[in-house]
Coordinates of C-alpha atoms in Angstrom, one line a residue:
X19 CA 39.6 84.8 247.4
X20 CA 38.5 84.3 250.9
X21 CA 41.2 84.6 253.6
X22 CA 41.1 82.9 256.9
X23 CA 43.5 84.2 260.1
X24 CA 43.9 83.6 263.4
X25 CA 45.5 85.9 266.0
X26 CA 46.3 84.4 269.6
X27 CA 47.1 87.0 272.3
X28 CA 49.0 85.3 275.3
X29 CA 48.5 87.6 277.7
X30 CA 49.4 87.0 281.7
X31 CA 46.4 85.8 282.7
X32 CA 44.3 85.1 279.7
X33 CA 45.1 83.3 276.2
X34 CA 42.9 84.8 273.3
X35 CA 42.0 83.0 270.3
X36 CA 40.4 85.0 267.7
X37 CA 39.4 83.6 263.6
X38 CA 38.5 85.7 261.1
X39 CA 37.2 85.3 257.6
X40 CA 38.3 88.1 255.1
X41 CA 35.9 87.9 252.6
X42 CA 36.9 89.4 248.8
X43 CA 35.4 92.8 249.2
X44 CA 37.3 93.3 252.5
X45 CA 34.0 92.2 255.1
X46 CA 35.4 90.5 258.5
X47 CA 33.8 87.2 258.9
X48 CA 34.1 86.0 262.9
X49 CA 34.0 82.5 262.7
X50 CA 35.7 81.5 266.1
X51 CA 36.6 83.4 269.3
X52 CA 37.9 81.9 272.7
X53 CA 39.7 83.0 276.0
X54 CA 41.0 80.8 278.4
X55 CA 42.4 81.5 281.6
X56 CA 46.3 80.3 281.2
X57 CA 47.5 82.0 284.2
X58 CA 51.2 82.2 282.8
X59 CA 52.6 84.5 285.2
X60 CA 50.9 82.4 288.5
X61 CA 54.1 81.4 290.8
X62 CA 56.4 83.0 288.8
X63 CA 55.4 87.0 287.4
X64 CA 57.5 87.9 291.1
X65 CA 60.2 86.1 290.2
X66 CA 60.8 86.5 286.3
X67 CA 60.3 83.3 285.0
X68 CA 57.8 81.5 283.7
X69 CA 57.1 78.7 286.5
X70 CA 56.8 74.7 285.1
X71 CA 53.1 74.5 285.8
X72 CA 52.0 77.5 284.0
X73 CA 54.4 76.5 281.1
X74 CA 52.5 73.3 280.7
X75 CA 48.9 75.0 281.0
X76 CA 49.9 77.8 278.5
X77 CA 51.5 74.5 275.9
X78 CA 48.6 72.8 276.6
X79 CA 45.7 75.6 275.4
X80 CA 47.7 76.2 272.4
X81 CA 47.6 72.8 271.3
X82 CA 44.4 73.0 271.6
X83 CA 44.4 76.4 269.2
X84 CA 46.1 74.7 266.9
X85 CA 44.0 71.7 266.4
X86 CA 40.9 74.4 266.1
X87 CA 43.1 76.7 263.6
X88 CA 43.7 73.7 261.2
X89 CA 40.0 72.8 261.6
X90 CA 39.0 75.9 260.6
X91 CA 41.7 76.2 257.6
X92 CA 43.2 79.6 259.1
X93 CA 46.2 80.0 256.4
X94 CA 47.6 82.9 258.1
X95 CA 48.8 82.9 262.3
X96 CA 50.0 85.5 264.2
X97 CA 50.7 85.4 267.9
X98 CA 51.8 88.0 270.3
X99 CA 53.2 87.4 273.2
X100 CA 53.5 90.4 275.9
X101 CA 54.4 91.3 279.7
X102 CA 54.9 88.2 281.2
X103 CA 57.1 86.4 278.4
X104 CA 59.0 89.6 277.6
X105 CA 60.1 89.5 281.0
X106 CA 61.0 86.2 281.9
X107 CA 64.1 84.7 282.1
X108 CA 63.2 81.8 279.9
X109 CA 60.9 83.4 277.9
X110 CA 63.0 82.5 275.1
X111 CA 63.1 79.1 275.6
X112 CA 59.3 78.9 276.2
X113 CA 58.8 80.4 272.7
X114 CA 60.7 78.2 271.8
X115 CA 58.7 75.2 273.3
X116 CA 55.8 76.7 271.7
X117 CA 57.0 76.9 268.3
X118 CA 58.4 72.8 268.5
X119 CA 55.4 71.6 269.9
X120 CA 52.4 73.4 267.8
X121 CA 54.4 75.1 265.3
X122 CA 53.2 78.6 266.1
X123 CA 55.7 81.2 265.9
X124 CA 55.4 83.8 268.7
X125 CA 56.1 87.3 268.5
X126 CA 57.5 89.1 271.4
X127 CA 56.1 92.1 271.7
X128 CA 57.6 95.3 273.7
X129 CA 55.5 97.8 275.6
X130 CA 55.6 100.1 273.2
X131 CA 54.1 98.4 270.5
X132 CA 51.7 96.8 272.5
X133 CA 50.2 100.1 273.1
X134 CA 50.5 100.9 269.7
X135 CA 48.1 97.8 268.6
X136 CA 45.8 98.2 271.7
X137 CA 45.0 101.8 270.3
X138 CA 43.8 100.4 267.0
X139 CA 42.0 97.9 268.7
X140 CA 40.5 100.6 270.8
X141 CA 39.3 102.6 267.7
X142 CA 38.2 99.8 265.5
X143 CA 35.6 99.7 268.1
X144 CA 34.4 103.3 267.2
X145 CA 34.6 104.3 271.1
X146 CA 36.8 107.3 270.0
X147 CA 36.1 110.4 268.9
X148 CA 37.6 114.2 268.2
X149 CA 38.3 114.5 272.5
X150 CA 41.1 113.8 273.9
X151 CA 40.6 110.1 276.1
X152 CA 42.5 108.2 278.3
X153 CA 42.7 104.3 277.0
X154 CA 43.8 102.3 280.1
X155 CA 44.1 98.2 279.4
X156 CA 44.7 95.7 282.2
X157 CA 46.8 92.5 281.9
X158 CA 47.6 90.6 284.3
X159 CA 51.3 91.8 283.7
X160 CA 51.2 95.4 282.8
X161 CA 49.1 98.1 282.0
X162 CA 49.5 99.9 279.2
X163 CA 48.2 103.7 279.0
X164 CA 47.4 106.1 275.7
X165 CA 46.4 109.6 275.3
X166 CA 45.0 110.0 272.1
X167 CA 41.6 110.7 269.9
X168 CA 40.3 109.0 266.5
X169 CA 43.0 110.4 264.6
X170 CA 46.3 110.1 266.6
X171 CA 48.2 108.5 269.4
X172 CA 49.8 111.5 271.6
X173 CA 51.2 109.3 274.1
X174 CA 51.7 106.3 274.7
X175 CA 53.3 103.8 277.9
X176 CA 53.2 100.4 279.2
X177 CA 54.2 100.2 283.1
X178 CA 54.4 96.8 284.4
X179 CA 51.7 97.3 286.8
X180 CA 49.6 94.6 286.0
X181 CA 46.7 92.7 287.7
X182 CA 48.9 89.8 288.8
X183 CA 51.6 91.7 289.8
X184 CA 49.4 94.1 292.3
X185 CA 47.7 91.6 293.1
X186 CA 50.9 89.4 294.8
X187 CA 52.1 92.8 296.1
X188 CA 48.7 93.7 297.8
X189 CA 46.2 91.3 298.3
X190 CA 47.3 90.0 301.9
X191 CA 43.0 89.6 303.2
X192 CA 40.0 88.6 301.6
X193 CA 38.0 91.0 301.3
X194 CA 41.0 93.5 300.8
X195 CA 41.8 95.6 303.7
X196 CA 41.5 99.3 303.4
X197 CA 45.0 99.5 304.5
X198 CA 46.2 97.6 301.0
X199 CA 43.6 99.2 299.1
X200 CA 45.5 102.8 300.6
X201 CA 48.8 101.1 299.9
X202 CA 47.9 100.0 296.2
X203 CA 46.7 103.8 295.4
X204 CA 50.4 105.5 296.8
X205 CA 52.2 102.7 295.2
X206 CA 50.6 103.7 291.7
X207 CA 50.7 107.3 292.3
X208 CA 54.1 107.0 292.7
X209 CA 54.9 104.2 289.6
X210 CA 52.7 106.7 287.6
X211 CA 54.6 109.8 287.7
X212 CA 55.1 109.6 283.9
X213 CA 51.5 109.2 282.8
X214 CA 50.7 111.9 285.7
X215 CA 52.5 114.7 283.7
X216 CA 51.3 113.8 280.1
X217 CA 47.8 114.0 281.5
X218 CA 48.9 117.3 283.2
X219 CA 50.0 118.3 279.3
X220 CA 47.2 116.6 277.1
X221 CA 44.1 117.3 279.2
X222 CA 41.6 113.7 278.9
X223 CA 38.3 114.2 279.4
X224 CA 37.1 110.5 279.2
X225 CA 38.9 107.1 280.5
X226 CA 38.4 104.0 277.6
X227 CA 38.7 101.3 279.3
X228 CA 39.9 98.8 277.2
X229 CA 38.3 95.1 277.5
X230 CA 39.3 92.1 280.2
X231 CA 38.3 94.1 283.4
X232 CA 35.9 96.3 281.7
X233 CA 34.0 94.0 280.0
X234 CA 33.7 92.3 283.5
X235 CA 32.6 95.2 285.2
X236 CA 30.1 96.1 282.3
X237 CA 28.9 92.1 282.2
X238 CA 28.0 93.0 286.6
X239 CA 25.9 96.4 285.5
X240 CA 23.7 95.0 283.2
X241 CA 23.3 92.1 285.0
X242 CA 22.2 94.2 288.5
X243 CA 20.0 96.0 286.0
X244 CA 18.3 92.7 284.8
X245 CA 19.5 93.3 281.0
X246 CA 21.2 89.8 279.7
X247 CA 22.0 91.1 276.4
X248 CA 25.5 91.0 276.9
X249 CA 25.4 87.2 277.9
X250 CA 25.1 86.2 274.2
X251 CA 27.0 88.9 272.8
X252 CA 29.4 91.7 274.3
X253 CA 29.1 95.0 271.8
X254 CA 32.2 96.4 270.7
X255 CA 31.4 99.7 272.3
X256 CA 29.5 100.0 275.7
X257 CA 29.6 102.8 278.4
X258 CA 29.7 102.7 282.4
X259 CA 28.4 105.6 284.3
X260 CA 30.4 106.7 287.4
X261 CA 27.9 105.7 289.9
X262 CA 27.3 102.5 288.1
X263 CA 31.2 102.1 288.6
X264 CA 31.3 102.7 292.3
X265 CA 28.5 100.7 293.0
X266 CA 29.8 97.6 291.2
X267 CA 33.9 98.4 293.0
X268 CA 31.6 98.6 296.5
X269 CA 30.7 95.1 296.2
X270 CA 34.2 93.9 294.9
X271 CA 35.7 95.6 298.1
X272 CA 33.3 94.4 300.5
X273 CA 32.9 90.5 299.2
X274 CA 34.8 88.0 299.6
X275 CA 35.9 85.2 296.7
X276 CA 33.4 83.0 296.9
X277 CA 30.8 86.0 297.6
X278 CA 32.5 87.9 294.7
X279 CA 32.3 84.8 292.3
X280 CA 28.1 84.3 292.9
X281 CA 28.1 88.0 291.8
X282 CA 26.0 87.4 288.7
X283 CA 28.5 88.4 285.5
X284 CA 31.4 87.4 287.6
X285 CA 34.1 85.3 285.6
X286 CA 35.9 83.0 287.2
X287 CA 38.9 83.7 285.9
X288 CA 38.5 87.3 287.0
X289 CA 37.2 87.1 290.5
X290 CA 40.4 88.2 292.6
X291 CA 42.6 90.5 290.4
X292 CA 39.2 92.4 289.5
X293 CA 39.4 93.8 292.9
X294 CA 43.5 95.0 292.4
X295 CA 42.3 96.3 288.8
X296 CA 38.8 97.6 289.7
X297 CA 41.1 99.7 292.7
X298 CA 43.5 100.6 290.2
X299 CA 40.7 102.3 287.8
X300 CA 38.9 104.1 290.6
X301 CA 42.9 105.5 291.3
X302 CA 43.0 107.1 287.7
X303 CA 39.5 108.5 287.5
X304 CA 40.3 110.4 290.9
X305 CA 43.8 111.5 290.4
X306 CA 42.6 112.7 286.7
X307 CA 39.5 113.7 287.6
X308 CA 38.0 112.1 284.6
X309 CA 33.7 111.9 284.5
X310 CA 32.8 109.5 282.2
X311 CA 33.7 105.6 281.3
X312 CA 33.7 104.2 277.9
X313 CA 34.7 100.6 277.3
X314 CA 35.7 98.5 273.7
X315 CA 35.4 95.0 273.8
X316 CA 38.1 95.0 271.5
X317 CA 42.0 95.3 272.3
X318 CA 44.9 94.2 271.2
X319 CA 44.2 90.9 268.8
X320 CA 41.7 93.3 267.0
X321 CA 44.5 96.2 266.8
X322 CA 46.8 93.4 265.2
X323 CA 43.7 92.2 263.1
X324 CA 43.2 95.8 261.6
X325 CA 46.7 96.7 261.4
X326 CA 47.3 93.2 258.6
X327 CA 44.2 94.9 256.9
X328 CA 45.8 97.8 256.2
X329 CA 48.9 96.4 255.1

């Protein structure tokens, strides 16, 4: 018997629709896959709640997933909600909005366990091995952070550091200031005290950078290299050299929004919190001294995905 699901992720920024065929023998079958760019926390991530407008946006898309979900004949929903709704003041009431109006029932999930599923995602995309990697995934609310290889997490945190949140704290000019970029680099060294000493202990030697921002950054490379493979279809596993890195965060520094947004492999939806991220990943491959960039296309939907599989 054929099985259908769908898993929405409602992050921050971006709402992720993903549907899957399970065919008899166990074979995933992608038959849909969507992101749209909600923008929950806008106007209101500072403030812990969820502001009107971005209430209405975020009802709006997943009406929309619903209507595509019963088109497709998904039996089986799951939806996980994370930084920005577990934080919010009325993120109770807007699950509960959500479940009245398309009758999806949203999980809130804590940092933990957000981590958790983001590692499986991570390693369904076969970008792990027997070393010991940093996996590093940027929301737009938080950021979560595991040590771990194929086999095991060691350690695991989400810090609610997210794209959004540095972005409201830091992003005073366009193109950023050297002065914020300075500012955004002591202000994580400082939130980051926690992941600084399990590095200290567990020794990375890669950073897996974990879709959203990644993918961007990867989507710009092969672009600037004149390879449009990824235009049709991002691979679950890709790698970014250093240099490759540096040149791409150069341009985000030095452009401004309309500038950054003709960059060809530029989202639109990406095109001012890349530059808070992009800063934020350059922080962690200095502090840790880490020489090598690996990125999965796959997160925390996928993690969910193989997680039911296993069941």
């Amino acid at each position: 018997m054929k099985k259908r699901l769908a898993l929405i992720d409602m992050g921050t920024n971006t709402f992720h629709l993903l549907v899957t065929e399970v065919t008899e023998q166990g074979q995933l079958k992608e038959l849909y896959k969507t992101k749209v760019p909600v923008r929950l926390g806008q106007g209101g991530i500072s403030n812990g709640a969820i502001a009107l407008e971005a209430s209405e946006r975020a009802l709006r898309t997943l009406r929309d997933f619903r209507k595509t979900i019963d088109e497709l004949g998904a039996q089986t929903v799951r939806a996980m909600a994370t930084s920005m709704v577990r934080n919010a003041s009325n993120g109770e009431s807007f699950v509960k909005d959500v479940f009245e109006q398309t009758n999806i029932e949203v999980e809130v999930i804590d940092g933990a366990r957000e981590a958790e599923l983001i590692y499986y995602g991570v390693r369904a995309a076969g970008v792990l091995n027997t070393d010991t990697s940093l996996i590093m995934d940027i929301g737009g609310g938080s950021v979560e952070f595991i040590l771990c290889n194929q086999h095991e997490i060691f350690w695991k945190q989400s810090f609610e550091l997210g794209a959004q949140r540095l972005m409201d704290k830091f992003f005073t000019q366009d193109p950023i200031h050297s002065e914020s970029i300075a500012a955004e680099k002591a202000y994580l060294d400082e939130r980051l005290q926690p992941l600084s000493e399990a590095v200290a202990a567990y020794k990375p030697t890669n950073l897996v950078g974990s879709s959203g921002t990644f993918d961007t950054l990867c989507d710009i490379d092969a672009q600037r290299k004149g390879d449009t493979s990824r235009a049709t279809a991002t691979p679950p596993a890709s790698t970014l050299s250093l240099p490759d890195f540096y040149e791409v965060l150069q341009e985000l520094l030095t452009k401004n929004h309309d500038e950054r947004l003709a960059i060809p492999g530029m989202l639109e939806m990406r095109v001012d919190m890349i530059v808070l991220a992009s800063i934020a990943v350059d922080f962690v491959l200095q502090k840790y001294g880490l020489q090598e960039i690996r990125v999965s296309a796959y997160a925390l939907k996928e993690g969910v995905l193989h997680q039911m599989l296993a069941e």
